[in-house]
XYZ file of C-alpha atoms in Angstrom:
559
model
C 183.989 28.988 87.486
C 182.650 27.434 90.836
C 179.456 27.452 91.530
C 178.649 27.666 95.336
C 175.220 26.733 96.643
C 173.318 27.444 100.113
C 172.504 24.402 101.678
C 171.913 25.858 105.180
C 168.550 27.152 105.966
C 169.655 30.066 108.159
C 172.056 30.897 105.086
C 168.788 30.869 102.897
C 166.671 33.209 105.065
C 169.187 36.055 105.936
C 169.796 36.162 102.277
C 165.751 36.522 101.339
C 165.104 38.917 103.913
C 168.179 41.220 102.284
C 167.113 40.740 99.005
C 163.328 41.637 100.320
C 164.731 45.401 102.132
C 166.618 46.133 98.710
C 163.381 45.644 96.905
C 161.189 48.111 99.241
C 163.719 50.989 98.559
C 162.390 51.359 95.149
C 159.276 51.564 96.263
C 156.567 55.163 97.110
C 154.544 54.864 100.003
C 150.902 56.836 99.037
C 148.587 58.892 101.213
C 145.100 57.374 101.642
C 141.930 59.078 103.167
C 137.970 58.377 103.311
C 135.340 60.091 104.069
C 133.223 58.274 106.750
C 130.169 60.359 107.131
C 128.153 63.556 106.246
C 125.510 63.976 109.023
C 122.833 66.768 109.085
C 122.772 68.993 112.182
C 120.057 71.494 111.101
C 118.879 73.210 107.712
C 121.948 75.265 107.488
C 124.659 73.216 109.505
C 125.952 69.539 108.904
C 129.404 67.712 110.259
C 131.675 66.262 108.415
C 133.730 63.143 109.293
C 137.027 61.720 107.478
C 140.006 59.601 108.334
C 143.731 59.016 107.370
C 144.477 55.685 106.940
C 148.240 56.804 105.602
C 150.223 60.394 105.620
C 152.362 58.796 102.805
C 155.890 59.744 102.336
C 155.630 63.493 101.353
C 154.902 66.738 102.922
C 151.620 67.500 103.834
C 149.934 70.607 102.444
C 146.275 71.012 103.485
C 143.320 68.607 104.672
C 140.128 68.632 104.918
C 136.616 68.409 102.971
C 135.346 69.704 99.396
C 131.762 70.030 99.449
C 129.043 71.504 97.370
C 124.932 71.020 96.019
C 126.390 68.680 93.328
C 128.206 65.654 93.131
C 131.109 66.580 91.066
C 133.793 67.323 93.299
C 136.900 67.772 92.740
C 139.856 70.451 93.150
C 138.384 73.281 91.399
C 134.606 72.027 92.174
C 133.009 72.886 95.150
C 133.895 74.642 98.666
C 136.787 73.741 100.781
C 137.041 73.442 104.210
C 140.305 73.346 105.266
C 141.595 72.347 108.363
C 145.303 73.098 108.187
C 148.464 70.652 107.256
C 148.766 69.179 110.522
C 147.407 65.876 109.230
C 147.371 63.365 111.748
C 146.312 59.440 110.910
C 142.879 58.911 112.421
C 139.748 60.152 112.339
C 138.842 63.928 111.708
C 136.090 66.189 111.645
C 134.483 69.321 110.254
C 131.315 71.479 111.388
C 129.949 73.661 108.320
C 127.248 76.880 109.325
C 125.716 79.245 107.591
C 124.971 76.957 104.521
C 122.390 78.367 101.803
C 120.490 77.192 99.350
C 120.299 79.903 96.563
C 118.730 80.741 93.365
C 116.163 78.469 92.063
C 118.071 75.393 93.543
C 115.492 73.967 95.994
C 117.318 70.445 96.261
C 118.868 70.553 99.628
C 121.272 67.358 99.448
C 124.635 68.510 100.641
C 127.962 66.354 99.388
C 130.953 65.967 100.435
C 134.557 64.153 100.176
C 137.503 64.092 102.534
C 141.076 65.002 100.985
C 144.174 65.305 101.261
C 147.295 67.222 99.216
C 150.997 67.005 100.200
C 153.736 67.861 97.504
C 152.783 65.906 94.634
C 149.190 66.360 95.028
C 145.691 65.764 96.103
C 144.045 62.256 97.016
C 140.454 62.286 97.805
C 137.855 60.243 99.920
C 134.480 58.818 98.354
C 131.306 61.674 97.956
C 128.977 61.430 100.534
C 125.639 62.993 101.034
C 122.900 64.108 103.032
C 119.998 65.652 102.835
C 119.665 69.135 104.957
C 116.266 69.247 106.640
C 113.747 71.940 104.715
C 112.352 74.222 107.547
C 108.265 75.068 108.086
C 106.461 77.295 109.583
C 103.271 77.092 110.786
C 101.713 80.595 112.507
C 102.867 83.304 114.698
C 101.254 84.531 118.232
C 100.035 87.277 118.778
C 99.038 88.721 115.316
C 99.549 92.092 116.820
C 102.198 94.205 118.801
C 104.455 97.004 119.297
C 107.844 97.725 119.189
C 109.878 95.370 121.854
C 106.784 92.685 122.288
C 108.025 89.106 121.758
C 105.999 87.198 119.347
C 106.664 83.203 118.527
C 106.556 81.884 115.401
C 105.747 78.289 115.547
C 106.650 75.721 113.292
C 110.179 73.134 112.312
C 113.403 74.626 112.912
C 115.556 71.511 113.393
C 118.013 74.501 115.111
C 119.146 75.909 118.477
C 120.932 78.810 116.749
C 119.782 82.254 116.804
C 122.336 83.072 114.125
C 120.913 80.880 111.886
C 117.777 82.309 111.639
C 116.573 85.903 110.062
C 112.957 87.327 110.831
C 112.548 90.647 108.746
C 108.836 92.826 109.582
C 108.650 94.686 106.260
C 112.053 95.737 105.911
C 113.403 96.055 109.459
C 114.625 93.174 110.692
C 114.057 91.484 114.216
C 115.829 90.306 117.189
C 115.880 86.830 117.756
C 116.031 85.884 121.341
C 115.706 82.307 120.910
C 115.655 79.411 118.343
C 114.565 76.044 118.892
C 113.678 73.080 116.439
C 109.702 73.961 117.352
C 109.597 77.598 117.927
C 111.459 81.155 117.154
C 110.956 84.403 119.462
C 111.797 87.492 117.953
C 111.060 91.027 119.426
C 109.052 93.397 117.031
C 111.493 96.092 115.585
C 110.781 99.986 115.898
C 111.290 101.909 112.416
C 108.919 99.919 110.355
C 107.263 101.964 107.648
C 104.139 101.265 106.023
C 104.381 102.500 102.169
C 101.290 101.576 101.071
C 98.190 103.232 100.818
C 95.933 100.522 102.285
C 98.524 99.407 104.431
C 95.889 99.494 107.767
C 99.687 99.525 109.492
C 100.342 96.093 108.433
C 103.363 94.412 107.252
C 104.336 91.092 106.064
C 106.278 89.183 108.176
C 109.049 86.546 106.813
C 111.557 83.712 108.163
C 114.895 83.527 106.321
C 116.705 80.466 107.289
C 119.323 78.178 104.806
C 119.311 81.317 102.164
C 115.684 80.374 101.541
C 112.495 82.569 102.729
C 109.248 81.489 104.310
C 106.177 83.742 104.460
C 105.307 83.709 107.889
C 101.807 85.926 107.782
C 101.438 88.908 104.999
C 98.841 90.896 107.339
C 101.448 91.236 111.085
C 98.823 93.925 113.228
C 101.926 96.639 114.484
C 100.909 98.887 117.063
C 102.319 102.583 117.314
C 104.033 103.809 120.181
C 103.537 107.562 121.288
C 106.131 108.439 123.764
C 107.421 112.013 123.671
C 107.546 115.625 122.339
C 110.066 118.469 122.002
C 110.177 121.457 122.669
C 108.239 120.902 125.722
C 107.953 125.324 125.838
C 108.121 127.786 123.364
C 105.808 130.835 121.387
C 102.657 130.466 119.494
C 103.381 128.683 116.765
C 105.849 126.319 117.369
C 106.737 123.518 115.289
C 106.309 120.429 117.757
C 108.133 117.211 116.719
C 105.991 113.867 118.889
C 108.252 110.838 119.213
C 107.276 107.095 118.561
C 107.977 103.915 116.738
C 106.125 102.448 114.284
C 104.099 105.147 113.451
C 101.562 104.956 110.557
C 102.126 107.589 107.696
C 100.796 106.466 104.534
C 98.054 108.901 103.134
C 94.992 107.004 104.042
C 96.134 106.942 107.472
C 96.213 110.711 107.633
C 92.938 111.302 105.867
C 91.671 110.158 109.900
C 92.965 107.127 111.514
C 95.946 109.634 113.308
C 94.902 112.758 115.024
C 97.036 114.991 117.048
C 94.855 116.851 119.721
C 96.082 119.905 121.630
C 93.710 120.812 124.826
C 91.236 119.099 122.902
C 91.709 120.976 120.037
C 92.634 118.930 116.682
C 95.857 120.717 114.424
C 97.000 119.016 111.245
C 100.075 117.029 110.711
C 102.485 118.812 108.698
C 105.083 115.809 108.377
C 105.357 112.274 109.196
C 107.625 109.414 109.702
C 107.812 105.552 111.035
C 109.320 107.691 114.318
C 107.417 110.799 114.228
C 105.032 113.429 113.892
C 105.213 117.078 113.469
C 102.635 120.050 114.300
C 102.452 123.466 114.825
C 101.036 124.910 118.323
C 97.595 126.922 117.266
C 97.080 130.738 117.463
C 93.761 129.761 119.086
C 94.757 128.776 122.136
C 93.781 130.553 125.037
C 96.046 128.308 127.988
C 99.246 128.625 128.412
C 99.515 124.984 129.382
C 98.660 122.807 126.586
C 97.824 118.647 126.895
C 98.952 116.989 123.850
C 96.855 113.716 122.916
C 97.355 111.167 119.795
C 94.348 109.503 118.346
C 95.614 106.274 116.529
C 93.160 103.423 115.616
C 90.817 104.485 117.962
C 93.452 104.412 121.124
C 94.334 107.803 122.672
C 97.438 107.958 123.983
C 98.037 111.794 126.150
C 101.524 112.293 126.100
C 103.685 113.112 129.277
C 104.286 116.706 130.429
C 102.714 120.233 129.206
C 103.818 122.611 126.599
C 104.158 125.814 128.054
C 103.522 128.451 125.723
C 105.977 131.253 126.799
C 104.136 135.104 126.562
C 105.187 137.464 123.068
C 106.868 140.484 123.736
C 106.440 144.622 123.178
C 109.090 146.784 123.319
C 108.297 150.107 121.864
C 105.404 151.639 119.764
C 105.700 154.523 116.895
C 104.829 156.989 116.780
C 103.672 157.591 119.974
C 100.910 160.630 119.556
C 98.203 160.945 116.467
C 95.091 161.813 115.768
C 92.235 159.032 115.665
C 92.296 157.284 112.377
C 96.191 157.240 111.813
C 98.219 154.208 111.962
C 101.233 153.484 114.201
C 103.298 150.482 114.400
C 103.872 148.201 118.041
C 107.743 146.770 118.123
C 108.000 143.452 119.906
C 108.157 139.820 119.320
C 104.565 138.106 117.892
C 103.895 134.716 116.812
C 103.619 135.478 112.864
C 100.668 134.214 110.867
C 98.380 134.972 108.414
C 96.041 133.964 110.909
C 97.471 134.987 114.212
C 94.481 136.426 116.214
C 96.307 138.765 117.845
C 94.325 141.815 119.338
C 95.312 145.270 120.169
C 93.192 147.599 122.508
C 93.931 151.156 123.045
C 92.477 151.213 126.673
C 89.376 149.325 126.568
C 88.688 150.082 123.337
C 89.691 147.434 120.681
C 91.738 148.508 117.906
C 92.062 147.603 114.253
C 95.725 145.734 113.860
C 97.334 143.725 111.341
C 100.249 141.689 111.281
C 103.756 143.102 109.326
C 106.358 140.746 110.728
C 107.310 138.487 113.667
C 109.010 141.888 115.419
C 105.827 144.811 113.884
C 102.451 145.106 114.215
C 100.158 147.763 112.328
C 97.663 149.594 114.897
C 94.802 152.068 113.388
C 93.832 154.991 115.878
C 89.604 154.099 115.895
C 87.948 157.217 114.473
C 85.788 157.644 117.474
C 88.466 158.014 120.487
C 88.503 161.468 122.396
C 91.401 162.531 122.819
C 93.447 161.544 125.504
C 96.692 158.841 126.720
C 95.991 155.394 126.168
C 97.436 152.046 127.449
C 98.656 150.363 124.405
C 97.744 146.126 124.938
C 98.518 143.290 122.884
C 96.858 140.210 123.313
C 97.934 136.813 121.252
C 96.570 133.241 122.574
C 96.636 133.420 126.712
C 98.698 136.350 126.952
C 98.072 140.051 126.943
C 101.449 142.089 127.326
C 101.163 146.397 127.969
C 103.323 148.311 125.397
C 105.987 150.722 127.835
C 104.462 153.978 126.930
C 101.448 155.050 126.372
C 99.516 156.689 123.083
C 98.488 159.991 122.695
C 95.452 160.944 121.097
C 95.436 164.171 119.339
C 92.474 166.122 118.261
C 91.897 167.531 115.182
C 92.132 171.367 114.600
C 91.648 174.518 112.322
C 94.136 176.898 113.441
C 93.412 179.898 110.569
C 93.195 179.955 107.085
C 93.645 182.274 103.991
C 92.652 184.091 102.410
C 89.913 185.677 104.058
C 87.404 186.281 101.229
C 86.914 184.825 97.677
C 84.340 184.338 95.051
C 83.434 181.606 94.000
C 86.401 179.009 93.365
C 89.037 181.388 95.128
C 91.528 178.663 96.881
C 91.072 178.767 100.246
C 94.285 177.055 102.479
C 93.008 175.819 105.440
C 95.827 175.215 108.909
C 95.721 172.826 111.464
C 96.082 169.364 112.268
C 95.220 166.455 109.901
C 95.868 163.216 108.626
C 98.243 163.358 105.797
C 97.273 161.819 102.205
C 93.339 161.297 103.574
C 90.600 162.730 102.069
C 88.201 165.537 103.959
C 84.782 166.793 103.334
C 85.066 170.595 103.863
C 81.919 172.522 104.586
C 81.613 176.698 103.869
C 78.238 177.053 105.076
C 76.017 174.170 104.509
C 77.705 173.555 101.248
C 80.402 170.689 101.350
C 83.472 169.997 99.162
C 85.679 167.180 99.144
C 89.832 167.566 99.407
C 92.614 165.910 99.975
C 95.341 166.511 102.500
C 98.670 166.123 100.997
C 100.557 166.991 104.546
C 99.442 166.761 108.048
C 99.554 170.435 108.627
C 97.174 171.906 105.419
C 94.344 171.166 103.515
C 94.099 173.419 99.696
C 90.572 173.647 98.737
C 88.149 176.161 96.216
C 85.488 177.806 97.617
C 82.667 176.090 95.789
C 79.729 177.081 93.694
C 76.230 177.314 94.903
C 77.218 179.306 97.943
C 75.532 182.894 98.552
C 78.144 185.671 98.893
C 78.103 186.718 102.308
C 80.319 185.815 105.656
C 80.064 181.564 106.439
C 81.841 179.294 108.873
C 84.571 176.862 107.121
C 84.128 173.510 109.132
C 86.195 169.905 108.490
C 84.870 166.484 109.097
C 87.080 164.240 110.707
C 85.805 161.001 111.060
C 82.859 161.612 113.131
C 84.022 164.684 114.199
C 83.226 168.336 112.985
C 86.070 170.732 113.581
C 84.906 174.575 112.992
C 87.525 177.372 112.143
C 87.139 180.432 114.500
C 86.558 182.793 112.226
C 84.315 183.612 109.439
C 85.062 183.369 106.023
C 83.553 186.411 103.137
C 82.420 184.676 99.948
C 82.207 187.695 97.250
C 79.484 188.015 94.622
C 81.450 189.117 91.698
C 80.432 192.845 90.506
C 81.832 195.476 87.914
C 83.443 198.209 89.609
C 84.574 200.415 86.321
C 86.001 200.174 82.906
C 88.879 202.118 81.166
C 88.661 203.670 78.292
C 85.002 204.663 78.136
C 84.756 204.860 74.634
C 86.924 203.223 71.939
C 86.845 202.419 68.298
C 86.463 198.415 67.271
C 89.381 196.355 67.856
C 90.929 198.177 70.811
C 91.180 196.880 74.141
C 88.925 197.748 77.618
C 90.080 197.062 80.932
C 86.726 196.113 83.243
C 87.716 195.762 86.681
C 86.123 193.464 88.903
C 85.540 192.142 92.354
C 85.112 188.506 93.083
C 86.172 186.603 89.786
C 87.794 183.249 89.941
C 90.124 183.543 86.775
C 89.037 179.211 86.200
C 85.892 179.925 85.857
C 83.710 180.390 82.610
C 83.798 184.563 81.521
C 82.158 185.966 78.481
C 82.062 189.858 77.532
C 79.188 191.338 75.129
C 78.984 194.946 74.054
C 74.947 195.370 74.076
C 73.950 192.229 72.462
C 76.915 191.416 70.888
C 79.784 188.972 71.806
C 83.366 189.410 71.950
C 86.710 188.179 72.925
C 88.025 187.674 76.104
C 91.950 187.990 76.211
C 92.447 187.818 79.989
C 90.757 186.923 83.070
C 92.378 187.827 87.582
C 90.471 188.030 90.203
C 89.721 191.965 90.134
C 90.559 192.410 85.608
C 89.061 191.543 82.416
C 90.450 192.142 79.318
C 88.141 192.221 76.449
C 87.935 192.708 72.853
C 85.330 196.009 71.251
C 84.022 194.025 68.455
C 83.801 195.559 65.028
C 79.962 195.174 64.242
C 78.565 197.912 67.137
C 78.271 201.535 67.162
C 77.031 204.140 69.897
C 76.396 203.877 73.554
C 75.904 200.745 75.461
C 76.219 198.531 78.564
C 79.197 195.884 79.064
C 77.933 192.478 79.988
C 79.696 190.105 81.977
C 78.737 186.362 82.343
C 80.946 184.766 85.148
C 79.943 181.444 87.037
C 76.070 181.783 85.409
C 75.788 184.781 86.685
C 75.520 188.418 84.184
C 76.597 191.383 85.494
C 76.036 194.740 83.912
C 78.292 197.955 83.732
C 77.353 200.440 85.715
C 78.173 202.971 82.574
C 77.764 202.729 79.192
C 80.694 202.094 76.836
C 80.549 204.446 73.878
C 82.249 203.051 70.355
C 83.477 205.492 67.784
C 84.355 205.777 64.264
């Protein structure tokens, strides 16, 4: 074989240079990125720089950073920030917000490394690190306010971003109107509530910033704000509901650092919240316009407007006619309380009334009204309102009785007009026995003992009042008119009849001195026994109601 050699140097060159190309083809051309810097921008931003040096040969995936509180970085280590796969070479960059700090981690150095993944996977930059700057505060001005004052709380920020920074009074959190690396202004939030019992309607105020939390001042002054009440018009009693923020309502407030004053009057608070306060409008009041005041920390605030309180109503009364001491009822619409002071007159004359319902009233006739019509008035708080008809008095009255005559507990039933189910004091004579009425039209009574026989007027007391029947009554002594038979033998039966007897009452029957049995008692009979020990001719004596009475004949026994 011939062996041919390249003597010419052009000859030598082109044939290097082709041998150099074939070489390459085997070759893989490699992605390369590095991070260039990690720069704090405040305590919960930073900005992250990287750059390409080479896209390499494949298809790129995703770029951007990995970063994290620790070193150890890596695909499945730390955050990622991604910025797409529209890798370009050059430099890049990368803002992070919002960054926290959590848990019991208080080291605040922030790392990072730049990457890059195309199809066969993932190259990374070097970590860097910085060190986020740790926020302080130092004091807040004013100590005090209300709902919508601005306050500043002073101190290092190393921010312009309001949403970077949290301010929470209590619970509630505040509005921050402006952030800068010396200074935050918040405006104090309405619905703050103040749980505790020595609260003094104070409230710890805190900064949150970087997911940590700084105590700005535990003892934050917040002022209540009265502004409104509804209904502004309504009855007696109305439940009243006053509007305001940041209202105190822990117990020891309400025990008297917040009073609620109507016309100068104090009523109690029935319920509370941070946003209001409720009360009911008194049955004392006499004005129909009422100022409502709120005492809080020694600052009385009077709130806008009058309540109006709107007049009750009457719209019938029943029954319309009785005599003085019975009860009728008033129909209407009253402010209902166990306490309502309301007030009914019958004319001028006040009347004894209690409260049934919201729509009834319970008015008792006084005992010493003539007889007569009456304007029925109620009065409750400012307003007095007429009933639409008018009362009739009625007067008592005997209008007969029977029977006419009776001895000594005969019933007597007296007519007229009374007050059902009421005990009366009835008078025969000067003697007086008590009854009770068990309708309005009749009174049942004895004629009682101690009373001399002989005619007497039968009078009733009503109240003060004594009503006298027209005519006379005849209380009978009892007497023994006859007896049949006039003689008899022991054990058979006389018949003594007899004027004046009350069959109730006590009766005993001797034959001379001796006793006997009684088998029946009426008003004008007795029945009696001849007893078996007596013989001859002798007087019958009767012993009715302590009284004896003697036969006018003698009763003769036989053998």
């Amino acid at each position: 074989m011939r062996l041919y050699t390249l003597k010419h140097p052009l000859l030598l060159a082109l044939f290097s240079i082709l041998l150099l190309q074939a070489c390459k083809k085997d070759e893989v051309n490699h992605p390369e990125v590095e991070t260039t810097e990690v720069t704090a921008l405040s305590p919960t931003s930073a900005r992250l720089k990287g750059h390409i040096t080479n896209k390499g040969d494949f298809k790129i995936i995703d770029y951007g950073f990995v970063y994290g509180y620790n070193s150890d970085l890596s695909e499945t280590r730390g955050a990622k920030a991604s910025l797409g796969k529209d890798a370009q070479v050059g430099d890049y960059s990368k803002d992070l917000t919002n960054l926290n700090i959590s848990g019991y981690n208080y080291d605040r150095t922030l790392y990072a490394r730049a990457y890059l993944t195309n199809e066969k996977g993932t190259v990374f930059g070097q970590v860097s690190s910085v060190v986020l700057p740790s926020p302080n505060v130092q004091g807040i001005s004013p100590g005090s306010g209300k709902a919508g004052d601005r306050v500043t709380i002073t101190g290092n920020f190393y921010s312009n971003n309001t949403s970077e920074v949290e301010v929470l009074f209590g619970s509630i959190a505040a509005k921050v109107l402006e952030v800068s690396p010396s200074k935050v202004v918040v405006e104090v939030p309405s619905g703050i509530s103040f749980n505790s019992y020595y609260s003094y309607n104070q409230v710890q105020v805190v900064l949150r910033m970087a997911g940590q939390t700084y105590n700005v001042t535990s003892n934050f002054k917040i002022i209540s704000t009265i502004k409104d009440f509804t209904p502004t018009t309504g009855p007696l009693g109305t439940s009243i509901t006053i509007t305001g923020e940041n209202l105190p309502y822990s117990s020891y407030y309400y025990s008297g650092y917040v009073r609620v004053y109507m016309n100068g009057t104090e009523v109690s608070v029935s319920n509370y919240s941070p946003s209001s306060l409720q009360v009911q409008v008194p049955y004392t009041l006499t004005s129909d316009k009422v100022t409502i005041s709120v005492l809080i920390d020694g600052v009385t605030t009077v709130l806008p407007g009058e309540f109006v309180i709107t007049p009750h109503t009457v719209s019938s009364i029943s029954p319309a006619s009785g005599l003085t001491g019975s009860s009728f009822s008033v129909f209407g619409n009253f402010p209902y309380n166990y306490n309502s002071n309301i007030s009914v007159k019958l004319g001028e004359i006040p009347a004894s009334a209690s409260v049934v319902s919201s729509g009834q009233l319970t008015v008792t006739v006084p005992h010493d009204l003539p007889a007569g019509s009456y304007k029925v008035s109620v009065t409750a708080g400012p307003h007095t309102v007429d009933a639409p008809e008018q009362y009739q008095v009625l007067s008592p009255e005997i209008t007969g009785f029977s029977p006419a005559s009776g001895g000594i507990g005969k019933e007597v039933v007296i007519n007229g007009r009374f007050l059902p189910n009421q005990y009366y004091q009835v008078y025969f004579g000067s003697v007086a026995v008590t009854t009770r009425s068990y309708t309005g039209n009749a009174l049942r009574v004895y004629v009682p003992s101690g009373i001399e026989a002989g005619k007497v007027k039968i009078a009733v007391k009503h109240g003060n009042q004594l009503i006298e029947a027209e005519d006379e009554f005849t209380v009978l002594a009892p007497s023994i008119a006859s007896f049949s038979p006039a003689s008899g033998v022991a054990g058979s039966v006389v018949t003594i009849t007899t004027s004046g007897f009350t069959p109730s009452s006590y009766t005993a029957v001797k034959f001379g001195t001796v006793p006997t049995s009684v088998l029946g008692v009426t008003e004008n009979t007795i029945r009696a026994v001849v007893p078996s020990n007596v013989t001859g001719s002798m007087k019958i004596n009767v012993v009715h109601n302590g009284q004896t009475l003697i036969s006018p004949d003698n009763f003769v026994v036989t053998n």
